[in-house]
CSV table of C-alpha atoms in Angstrom, one decimal:
chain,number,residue,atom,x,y,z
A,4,UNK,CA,-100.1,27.2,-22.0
A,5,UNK,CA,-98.3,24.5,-20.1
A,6,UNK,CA,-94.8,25.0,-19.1
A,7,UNK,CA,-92.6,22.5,-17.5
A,8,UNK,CA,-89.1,20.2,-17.6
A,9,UNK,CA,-89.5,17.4,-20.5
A,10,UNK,CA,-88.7,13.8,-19.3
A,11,UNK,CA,-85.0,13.6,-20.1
A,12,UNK,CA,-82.5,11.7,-18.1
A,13,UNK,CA,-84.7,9.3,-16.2
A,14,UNK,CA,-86.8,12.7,-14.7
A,15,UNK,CA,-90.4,13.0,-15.4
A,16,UNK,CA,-92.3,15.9,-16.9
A,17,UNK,CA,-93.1,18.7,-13.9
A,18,UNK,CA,-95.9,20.9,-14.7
A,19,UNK,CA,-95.9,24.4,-13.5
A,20,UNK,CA,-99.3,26.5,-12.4
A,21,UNK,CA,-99.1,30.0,-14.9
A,22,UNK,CA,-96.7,32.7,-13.6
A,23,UNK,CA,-99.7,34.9,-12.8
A,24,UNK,CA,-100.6,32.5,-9.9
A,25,UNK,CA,-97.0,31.9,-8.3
A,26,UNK,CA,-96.6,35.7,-7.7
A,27,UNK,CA,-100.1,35.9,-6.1
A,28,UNK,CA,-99.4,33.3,-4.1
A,29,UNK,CA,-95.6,34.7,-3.6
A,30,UNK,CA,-97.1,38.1,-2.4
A,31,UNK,CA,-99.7,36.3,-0.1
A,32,UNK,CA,-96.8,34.8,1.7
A,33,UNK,CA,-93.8,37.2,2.0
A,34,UNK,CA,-95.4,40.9,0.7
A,35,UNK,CA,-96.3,43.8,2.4
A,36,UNK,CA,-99.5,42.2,3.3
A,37,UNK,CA,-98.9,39.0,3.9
A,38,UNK,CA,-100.6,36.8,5.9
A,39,UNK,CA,-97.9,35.6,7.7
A,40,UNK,CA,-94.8,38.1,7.0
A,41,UNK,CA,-95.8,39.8,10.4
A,42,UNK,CA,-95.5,38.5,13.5
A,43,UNK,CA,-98.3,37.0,15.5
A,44,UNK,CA,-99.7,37.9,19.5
A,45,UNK,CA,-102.6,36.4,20.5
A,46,UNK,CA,-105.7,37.2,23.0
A,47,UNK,CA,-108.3,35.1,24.0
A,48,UNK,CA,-112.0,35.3,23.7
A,49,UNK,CA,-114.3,33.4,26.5
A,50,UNK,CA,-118.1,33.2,25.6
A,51,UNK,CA,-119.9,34.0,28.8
A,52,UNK,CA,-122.2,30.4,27.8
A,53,UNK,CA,-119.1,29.0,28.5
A,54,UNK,CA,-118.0,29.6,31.8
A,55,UNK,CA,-119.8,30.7,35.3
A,56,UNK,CA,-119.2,34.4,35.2
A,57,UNK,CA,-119.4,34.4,39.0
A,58,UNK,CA,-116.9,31.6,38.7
A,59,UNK,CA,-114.7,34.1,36.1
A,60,UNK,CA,-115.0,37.1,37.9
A,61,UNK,CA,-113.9,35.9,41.3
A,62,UNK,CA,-110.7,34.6,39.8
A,63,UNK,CA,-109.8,36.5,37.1
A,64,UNK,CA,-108.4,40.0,37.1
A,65,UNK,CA,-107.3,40.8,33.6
A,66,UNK,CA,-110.1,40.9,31.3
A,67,UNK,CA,-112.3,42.9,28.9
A,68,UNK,CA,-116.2,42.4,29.3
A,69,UNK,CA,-118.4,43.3,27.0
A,70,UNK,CA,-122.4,41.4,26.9
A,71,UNK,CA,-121.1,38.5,25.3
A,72,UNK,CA,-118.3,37.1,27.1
A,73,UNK,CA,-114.7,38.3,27.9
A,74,UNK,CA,-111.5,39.1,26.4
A,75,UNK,CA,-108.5,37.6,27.7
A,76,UNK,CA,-104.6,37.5,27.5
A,77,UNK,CA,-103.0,34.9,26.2
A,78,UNK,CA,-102.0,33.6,29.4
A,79,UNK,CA,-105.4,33.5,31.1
A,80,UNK,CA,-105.6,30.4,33.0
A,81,UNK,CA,-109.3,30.3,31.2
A,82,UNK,CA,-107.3,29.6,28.0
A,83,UNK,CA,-109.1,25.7,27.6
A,84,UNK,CA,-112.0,27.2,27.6
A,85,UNK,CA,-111.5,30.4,25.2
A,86,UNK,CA,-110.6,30.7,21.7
A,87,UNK,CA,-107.8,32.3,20.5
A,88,UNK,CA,-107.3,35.1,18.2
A,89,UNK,CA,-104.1,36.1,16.6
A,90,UNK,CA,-102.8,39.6,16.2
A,91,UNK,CA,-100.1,41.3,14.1
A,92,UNK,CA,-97.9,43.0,15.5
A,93,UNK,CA,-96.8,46.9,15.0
A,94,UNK,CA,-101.1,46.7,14.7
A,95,UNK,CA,-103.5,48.6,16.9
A,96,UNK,CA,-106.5,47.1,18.1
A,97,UNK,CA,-110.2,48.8,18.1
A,98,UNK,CA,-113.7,47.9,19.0
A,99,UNK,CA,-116.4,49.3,16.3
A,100,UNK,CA,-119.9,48.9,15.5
A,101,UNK,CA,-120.4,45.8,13.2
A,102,UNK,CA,-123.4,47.0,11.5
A,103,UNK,CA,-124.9,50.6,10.7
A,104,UNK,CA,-123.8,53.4,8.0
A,105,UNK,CA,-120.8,54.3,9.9
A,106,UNK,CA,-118.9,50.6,10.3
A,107,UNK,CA,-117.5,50.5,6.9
A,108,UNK,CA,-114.3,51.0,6.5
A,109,UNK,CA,-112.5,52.0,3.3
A,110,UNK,CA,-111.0,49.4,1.6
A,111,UNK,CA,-107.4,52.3,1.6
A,112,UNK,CA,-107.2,50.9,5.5
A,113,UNK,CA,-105.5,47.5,5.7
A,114,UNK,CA,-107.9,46.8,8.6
A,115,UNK,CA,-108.3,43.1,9.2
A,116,UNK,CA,-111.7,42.0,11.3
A,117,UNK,CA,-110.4,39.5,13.9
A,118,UNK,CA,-113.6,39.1,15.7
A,119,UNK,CA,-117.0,39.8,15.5
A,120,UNK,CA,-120.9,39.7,16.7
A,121,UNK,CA,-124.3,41.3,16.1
A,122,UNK,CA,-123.2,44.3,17.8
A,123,UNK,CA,-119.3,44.7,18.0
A,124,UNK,CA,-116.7,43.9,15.7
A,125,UNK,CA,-112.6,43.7,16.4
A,126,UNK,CA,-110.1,45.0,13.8
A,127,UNK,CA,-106.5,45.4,13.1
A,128,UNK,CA,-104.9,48.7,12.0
A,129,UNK,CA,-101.6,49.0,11.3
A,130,UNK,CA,-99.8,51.1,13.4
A,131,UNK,CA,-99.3,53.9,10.4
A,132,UNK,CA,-102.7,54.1,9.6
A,133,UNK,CA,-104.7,54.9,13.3
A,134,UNK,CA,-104.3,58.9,11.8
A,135,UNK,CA,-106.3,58.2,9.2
A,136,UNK,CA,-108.9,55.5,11.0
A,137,UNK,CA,-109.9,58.2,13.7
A,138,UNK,CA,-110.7,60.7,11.1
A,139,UNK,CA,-113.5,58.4,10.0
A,140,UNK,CA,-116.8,58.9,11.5
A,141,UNK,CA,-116.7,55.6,13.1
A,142,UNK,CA,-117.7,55.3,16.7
A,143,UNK,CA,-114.3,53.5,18.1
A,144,UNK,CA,-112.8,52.2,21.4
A,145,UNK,CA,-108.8,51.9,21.8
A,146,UNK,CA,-108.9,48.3,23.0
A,147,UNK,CA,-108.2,48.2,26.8
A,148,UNK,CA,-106.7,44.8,28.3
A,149,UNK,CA,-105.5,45.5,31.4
A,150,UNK,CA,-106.0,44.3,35.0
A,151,UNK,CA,-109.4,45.3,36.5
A,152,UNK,CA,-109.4,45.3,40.2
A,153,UNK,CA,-112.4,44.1,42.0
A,154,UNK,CA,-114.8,46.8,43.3
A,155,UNK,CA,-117.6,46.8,45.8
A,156,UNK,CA,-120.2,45.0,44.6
A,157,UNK,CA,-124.1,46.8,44.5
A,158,UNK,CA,-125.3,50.4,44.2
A,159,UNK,CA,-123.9,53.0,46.4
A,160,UNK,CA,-127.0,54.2,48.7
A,161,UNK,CA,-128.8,56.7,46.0
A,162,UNK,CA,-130.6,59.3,47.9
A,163,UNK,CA,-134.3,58.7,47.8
A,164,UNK,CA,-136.6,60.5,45.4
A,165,UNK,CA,-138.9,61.1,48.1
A,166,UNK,CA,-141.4,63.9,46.5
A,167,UNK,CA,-142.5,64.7,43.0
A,168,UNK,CA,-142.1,68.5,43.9
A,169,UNK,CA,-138.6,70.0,43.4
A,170,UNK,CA,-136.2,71.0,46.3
A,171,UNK,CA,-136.1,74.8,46.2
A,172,UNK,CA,-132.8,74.8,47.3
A,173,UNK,CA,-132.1,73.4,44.1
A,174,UNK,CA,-134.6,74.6,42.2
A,175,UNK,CA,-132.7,77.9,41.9
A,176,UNK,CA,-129.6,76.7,40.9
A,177,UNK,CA,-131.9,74.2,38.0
A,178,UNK,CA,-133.2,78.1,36.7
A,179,UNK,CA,-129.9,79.5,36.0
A,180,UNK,CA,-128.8,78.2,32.7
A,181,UNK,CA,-129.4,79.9,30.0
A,182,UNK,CA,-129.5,79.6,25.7
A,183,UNK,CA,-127.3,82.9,25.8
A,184,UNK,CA,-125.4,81.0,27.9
A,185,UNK,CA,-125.0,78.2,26.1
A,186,UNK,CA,-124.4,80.2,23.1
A,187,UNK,CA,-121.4,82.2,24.4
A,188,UNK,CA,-119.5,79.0,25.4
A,189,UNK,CA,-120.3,76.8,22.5
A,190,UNK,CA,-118.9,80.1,20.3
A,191,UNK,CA,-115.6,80.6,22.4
A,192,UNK,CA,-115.1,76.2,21.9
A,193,UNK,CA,-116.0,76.9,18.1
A,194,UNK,CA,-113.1,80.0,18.0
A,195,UNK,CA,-110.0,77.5,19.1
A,196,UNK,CA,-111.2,76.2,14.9
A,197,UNK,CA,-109.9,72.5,16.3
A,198,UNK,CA,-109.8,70.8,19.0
A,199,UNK,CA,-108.2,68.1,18.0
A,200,UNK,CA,-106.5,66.2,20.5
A,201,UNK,CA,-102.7,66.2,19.1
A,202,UNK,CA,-103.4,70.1,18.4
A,203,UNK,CA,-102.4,73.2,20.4
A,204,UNK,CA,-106.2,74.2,19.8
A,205,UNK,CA,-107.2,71.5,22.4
A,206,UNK,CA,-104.5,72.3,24.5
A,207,UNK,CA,-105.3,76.1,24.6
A,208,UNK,CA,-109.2,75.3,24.8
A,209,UNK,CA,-108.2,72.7,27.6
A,210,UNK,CA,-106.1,76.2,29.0
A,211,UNK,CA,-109.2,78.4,29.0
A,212,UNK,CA,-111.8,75.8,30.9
A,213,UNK,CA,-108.8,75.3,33.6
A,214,UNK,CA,-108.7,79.2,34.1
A,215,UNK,CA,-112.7,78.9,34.5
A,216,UNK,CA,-111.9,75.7,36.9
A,217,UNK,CA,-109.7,78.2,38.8
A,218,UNK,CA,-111.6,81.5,38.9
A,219,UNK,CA,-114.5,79.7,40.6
A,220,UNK,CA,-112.5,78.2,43.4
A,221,UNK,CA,-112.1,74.5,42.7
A,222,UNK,CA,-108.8,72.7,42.9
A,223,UNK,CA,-107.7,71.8,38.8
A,224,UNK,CA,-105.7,69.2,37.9
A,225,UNK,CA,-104.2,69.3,34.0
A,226,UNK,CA,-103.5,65.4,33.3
A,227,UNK,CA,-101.3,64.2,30.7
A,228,UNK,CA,-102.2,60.9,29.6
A,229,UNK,CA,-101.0,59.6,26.3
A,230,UNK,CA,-97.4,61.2,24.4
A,231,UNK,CA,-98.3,64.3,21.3
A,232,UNK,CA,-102.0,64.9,23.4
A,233,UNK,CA,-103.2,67.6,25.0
A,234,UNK,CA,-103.9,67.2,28.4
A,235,UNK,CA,-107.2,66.7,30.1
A,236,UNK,CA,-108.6,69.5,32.8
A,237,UNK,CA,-109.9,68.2,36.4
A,238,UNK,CA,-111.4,70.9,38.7
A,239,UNK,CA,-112.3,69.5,42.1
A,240,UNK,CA,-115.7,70.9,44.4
A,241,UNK,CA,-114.8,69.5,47.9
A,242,UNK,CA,-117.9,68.2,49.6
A,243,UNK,CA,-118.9,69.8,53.3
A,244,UNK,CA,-119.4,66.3,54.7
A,245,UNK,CA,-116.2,64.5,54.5
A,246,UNK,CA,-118.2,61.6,52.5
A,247,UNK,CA,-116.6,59.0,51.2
A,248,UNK,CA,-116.8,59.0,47.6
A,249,UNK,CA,-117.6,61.7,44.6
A,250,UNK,CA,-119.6,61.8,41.5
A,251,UNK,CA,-118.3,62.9,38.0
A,252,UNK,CA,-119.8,65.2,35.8
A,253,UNK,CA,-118.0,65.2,32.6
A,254,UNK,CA,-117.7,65.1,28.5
A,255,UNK,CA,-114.9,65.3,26.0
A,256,UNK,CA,-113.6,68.6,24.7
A,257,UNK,CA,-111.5,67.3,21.8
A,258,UNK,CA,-112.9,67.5,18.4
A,259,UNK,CA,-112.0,65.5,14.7
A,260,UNK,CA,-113.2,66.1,11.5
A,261,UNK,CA,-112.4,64.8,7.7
A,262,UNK,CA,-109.4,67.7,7.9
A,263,UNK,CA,-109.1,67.7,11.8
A,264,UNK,CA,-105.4,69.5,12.0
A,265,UNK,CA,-106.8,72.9,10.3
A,266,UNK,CA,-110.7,72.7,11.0
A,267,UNK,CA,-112.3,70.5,13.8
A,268,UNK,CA,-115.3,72.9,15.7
A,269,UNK,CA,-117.1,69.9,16.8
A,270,UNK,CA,-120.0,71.6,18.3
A,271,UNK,CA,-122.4,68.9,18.7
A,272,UNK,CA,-119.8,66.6,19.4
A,273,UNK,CA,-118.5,67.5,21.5
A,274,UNK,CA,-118.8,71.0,22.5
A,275,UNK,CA,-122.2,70.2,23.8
A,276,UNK,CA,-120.8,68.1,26.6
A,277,UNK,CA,-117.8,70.5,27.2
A,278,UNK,CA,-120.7,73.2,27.8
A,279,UNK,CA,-123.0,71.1,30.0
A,280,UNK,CA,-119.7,70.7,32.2
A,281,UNK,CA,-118.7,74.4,32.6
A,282,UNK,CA,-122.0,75.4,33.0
A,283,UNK,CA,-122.4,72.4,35.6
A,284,UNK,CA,-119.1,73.7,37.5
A,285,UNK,CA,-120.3,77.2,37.5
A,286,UNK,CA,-123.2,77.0,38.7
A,287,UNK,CA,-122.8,74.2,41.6
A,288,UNK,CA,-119.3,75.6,42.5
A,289,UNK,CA,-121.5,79.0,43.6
A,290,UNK,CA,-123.7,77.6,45.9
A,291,UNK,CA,-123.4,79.0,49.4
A,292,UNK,CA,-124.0,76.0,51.3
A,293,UNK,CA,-121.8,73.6,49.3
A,294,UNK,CA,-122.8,69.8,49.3
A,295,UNK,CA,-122.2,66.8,51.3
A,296,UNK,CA,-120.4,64.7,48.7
A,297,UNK,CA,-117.4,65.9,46.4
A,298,UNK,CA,-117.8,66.7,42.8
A,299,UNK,CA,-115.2,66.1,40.1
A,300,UNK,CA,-115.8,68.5,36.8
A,301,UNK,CA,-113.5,66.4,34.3
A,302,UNK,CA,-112.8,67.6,30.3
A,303,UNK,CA,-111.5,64.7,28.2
A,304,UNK,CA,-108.9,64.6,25.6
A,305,UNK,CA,-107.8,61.6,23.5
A,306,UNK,CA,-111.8,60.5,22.7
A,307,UNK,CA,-111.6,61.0,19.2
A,308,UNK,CA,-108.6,58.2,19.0
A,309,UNK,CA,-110.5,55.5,21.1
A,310,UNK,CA,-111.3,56.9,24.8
A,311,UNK,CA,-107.5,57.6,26.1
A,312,UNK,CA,-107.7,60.5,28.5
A,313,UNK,CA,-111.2,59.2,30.4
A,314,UNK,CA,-109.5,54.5,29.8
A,315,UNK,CA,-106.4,56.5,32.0
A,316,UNK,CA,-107.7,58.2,34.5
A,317,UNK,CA,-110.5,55.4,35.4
A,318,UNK,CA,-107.5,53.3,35.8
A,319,UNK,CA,-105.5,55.2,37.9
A,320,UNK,CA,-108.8,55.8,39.7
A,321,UNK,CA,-109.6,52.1,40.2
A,322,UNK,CA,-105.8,51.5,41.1
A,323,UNK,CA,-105.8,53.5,44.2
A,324,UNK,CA,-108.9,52.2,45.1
A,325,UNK,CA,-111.1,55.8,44.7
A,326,UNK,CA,-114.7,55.4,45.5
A,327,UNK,CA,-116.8,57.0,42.7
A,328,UNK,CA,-120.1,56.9,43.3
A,329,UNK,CA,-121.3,57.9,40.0
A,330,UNK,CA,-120.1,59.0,36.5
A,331,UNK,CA,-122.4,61.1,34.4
A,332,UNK,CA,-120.8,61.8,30.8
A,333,UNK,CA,-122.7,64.0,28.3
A,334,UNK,CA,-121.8,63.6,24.6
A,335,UNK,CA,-124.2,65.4,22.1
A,336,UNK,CA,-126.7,66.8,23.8
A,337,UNK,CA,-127.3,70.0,21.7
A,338,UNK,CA,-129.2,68.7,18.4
A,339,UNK,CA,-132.9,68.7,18.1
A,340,UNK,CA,-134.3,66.5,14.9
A,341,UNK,CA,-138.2,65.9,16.3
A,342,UNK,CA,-140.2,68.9,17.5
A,343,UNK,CA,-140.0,67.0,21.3
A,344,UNK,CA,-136.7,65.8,21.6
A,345,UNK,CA,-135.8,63.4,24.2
A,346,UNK,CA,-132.3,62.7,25.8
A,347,UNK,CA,-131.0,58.9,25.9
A,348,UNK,CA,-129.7,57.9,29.2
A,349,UNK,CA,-127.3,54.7,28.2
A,350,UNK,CA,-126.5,52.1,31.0
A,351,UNK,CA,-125.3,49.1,31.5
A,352,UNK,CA,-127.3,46.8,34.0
A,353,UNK,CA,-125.1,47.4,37.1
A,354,UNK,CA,-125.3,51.1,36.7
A,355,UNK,CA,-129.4,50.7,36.3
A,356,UNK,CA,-129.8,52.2,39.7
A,357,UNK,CA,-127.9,55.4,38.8
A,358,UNK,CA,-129.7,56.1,35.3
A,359,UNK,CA,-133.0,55.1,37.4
A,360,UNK,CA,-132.4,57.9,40.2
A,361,UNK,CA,-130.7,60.4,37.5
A,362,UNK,CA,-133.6,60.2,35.2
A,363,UNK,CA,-136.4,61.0,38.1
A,364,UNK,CA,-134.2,64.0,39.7
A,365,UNK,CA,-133.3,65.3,35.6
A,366,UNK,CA,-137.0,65.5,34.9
A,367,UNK,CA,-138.0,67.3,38.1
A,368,UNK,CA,-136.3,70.3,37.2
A,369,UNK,CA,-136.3,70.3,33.3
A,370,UNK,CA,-139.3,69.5,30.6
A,371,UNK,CA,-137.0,67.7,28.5
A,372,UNK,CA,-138.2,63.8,28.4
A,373,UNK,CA,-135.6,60.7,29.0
A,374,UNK,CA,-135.4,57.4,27.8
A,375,UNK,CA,-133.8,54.9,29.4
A,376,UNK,CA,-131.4,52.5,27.3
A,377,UNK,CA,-129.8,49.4,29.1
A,378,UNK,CA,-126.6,48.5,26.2
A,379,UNK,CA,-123.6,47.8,27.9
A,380,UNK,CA,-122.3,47.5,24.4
A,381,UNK,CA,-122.3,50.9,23.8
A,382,UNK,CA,-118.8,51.4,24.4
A,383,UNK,CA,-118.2,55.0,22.0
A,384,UNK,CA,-117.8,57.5,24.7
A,385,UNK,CA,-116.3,57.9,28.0
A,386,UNK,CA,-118.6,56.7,30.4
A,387,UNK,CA,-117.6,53.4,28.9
A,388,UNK,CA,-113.7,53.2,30.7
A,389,UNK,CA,-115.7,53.3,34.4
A,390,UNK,CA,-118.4,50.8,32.7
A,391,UNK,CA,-115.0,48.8,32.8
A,392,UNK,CA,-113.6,48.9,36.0
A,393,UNK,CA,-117.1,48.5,37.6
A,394,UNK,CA,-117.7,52.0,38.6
A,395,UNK,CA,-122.1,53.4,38.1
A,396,UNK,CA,-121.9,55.9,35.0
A,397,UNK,CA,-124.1,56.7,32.2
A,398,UNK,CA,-124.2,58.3,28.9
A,399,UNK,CA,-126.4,61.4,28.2
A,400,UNK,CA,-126.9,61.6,24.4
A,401,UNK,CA,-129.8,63.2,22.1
A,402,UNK,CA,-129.7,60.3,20.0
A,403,UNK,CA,-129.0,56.9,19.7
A,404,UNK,CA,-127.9,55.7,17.3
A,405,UNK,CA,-126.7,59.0,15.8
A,406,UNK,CA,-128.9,60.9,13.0
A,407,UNK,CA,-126.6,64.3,13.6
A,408,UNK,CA,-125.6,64.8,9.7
A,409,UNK,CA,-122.6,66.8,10.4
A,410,UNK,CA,-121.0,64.9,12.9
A,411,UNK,CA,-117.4,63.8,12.2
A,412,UNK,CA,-117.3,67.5,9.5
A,413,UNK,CA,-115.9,70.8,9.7
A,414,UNK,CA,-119.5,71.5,9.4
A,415,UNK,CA,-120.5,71.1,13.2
A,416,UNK,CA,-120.9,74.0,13.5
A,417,UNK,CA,-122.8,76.7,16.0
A,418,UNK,CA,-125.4,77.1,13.5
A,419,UNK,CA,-126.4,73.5,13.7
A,420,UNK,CA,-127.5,72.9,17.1
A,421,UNK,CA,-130.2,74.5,19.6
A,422,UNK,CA,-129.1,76.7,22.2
A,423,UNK,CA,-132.5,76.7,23.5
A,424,UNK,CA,-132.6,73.2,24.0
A,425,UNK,CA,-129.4,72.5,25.3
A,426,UNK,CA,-129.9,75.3,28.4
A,427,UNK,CA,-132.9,72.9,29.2
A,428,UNK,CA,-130.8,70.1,29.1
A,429,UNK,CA,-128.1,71.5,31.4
A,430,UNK,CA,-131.3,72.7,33.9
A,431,UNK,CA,-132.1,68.5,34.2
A,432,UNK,CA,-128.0,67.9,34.8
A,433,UNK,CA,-127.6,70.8,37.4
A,434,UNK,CA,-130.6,70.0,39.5
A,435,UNK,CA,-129.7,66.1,39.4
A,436,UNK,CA,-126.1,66.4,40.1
A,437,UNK,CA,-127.0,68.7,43.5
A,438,UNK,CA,-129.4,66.0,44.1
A,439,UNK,CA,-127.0,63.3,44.4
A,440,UNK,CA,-124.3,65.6,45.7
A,441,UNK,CA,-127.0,66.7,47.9
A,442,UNK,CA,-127.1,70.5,49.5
């Protein structure tokens, strides 16, 4: 049907397009999602084919690197040679996978893909709907652009692995973890029901590994980091030596499911890690002699929403000027799914060294195999924050990519994992962590 204003009056016919298609187009322009009813900021994004990154890194100090290139701020004096993205405002921004069962979104979230590559992808969320996007069991980073100050450059001086035979010294404190062990701590993490981050369940279970912190002597540190969290727990071994510098020994203690605010035990993920780092502190904060170099036993809160507690306290970290020598994170480290299970050390190429050194010192005093993964696009845990501000860490995991079929569900549950094989697992983090630390 054509509809339109008949010549009359020395005016010729107009034709209008059907109603249907002015109030698409109407809606496009001015309705809730329109593409241009919301305000616009803008980043950057710098190939690294385009630019020296020698060149970039000596004269920028405001970036986000990932393998491909950088992001920027608008104001980057490298804005000739970028390409500019626009963002909405009142929206959230996220790194996620960009391929693999769990990048999908569901079409319910407005998210808008701003950027991607073979490996990462950039999206949008509307302020309204982050709740409901870290719910999802998609591996996420909160997107971090903020200055980056210049660190050292090269590995800190890794003590030699100068024998294939154990130190005894350490050897005995490698023997002491146990699957009953294991068992009783993963059950206590599992009785809190969630650990979700916004929830008094993480806060209390945040509580209870403080009170262990304390009853073993180190100095704890509860550390608020982003508004309606819990905090995150610090406990401090002081090194004998008055070195300069300290390693990290850490994983995240909150939890998410598909109903995170009643049920969230998160046992695999990441109760695993939680345990690895008490048993860690317990162990090593016993030992007569104590160690040359300070040891940091850190319990994250905020993963779940995009990395907050471990993005703010590398910051602050780097901001100050701290010297860590080494980060080693442990996230899902309790799930068997072959009959020899390895564990997936994850680097990036600057922190080679470290994953070298950890993997010949884990498998002295453990039987559980390593493989060695350089991806310094694996950005989905919190080794990743100190990836950014140039600081060594890696990421124990039993898998990469993830085949764990309950993670993300109220059904990660104690029954699911192996006790057995994550007391192992904690014998190859005890007696590498005193070998860096050194007795």
């Amino acid at each position: 049907m054509e509809t339109g204003l008949e010549k009359g009056f020395g005016m010729t016919k107009v034709s209008f397009p059907p109603i249907g298609l002015l109030i698409l187009v109407f809606s496009l322009i001015f309705g809730p999602n329109s593409l241009f009813s919301e305000p616009l900021q803008e980043i950057l994004w710098l190939p690294r084919s385009s630019i020296s990154p020698k060149e970039f890194l000596q004269n920028t100090s405001t970036y986000l690197e990932i393998k491909e290139g950088w992001f920027l701020p608008a104001t980057s004096s490298w804005r000739d040679h970028s390409i500019s993205i626009s963002i909405p405002l009142a929206h959230d921004l996220y790194l996620i996978p960009s391929h693999g069962n769990r990048s999908q979104l569901p079409s319910r979230l407005m998210a808008r893909t701003l950027w991607s590559t073979s490996t990462l992808r950039l999206v949008a969320l509307p302020q309204e709907q982050v709740e409901s996007f870290v719910r999802l069991p998609t591996p996420k980073y909160a997107f971090p652009l903020t200055a980056v100050l210049p660190q050292p450059q090269g590995a800190p001086p890794y003590p030699a692995v100068t024998s294939l035979r154990p130190d005894p010294r350490i050897l005995s404190l490698a023997a002491q973890p146990t699957s009953q062990r294991v068992t009783e701590i993963l059950q206590h993490l599992q009785d809190f029901q969630t650990r979700w981050s916004p929830s008094m369940g993480c806060r209390n279970a945040v509580l209870w590994v403080q009170g262990l912190f304390d009853q073993w002597g180190l100095q704890t540190v509860l550390q608020s980091h982003t508004p309606g969290h819990s905090p995150q727990v610090i406990g401090s071994l002081a090194g004998r030596g008055h070195r300069t510098g300290k390693y990290i020994v850490c994983g995240h203690i909150d939890s998410v499911s598909e109903n995170p605010s009643v049920s969230a035990p998160g046992i695999e993920d990441n109760g695993s890690g939680t345990a690895a780092t008490i048993m860690a502190a317990e162990i090593l904060s016993q030992y007569p002699g104590g160690f040359l170099y300070d040891i940091e036993f850190a319990a994250w809160t905020g993963e779940e929403f995009g990395l907050y507690g471990s993005e703010y306290y590398a910051q602050r970290q780097a901001s100050t000027g701290e010297k860590i020598l080494g980060v080693f994170n442990f996230d899902m480290i309790a799930h068997r799914d072959t009959p020899v299970e390895n564990i997936e050390l994850i680097v990036n190429s600057p922190s080679l060294p470290l994953g070298d050194t950890f993997s010949s010192f884990f498998t002295q005093y453990c039987a559980v195999p390593v493989n060695i993964m350089v991806n310094s696009n694996m950005v989905w845990s919190d080794h990743a924050p100190f990836w950014r501000f140039h600081y060594p860490a890696l990421l124990g995991i039993d898998d990469e990519p993830i085949v764990y079929p309950y993670y993300h569900t109220t059904e990660d549950t104690l029954d699911k994992v192996f006790p057995d094989f994550e007391a192992e697992v904690i014998k190859g983090i005890v007696g590498a962590v005193a070998s860096f630390a050194h007795p």
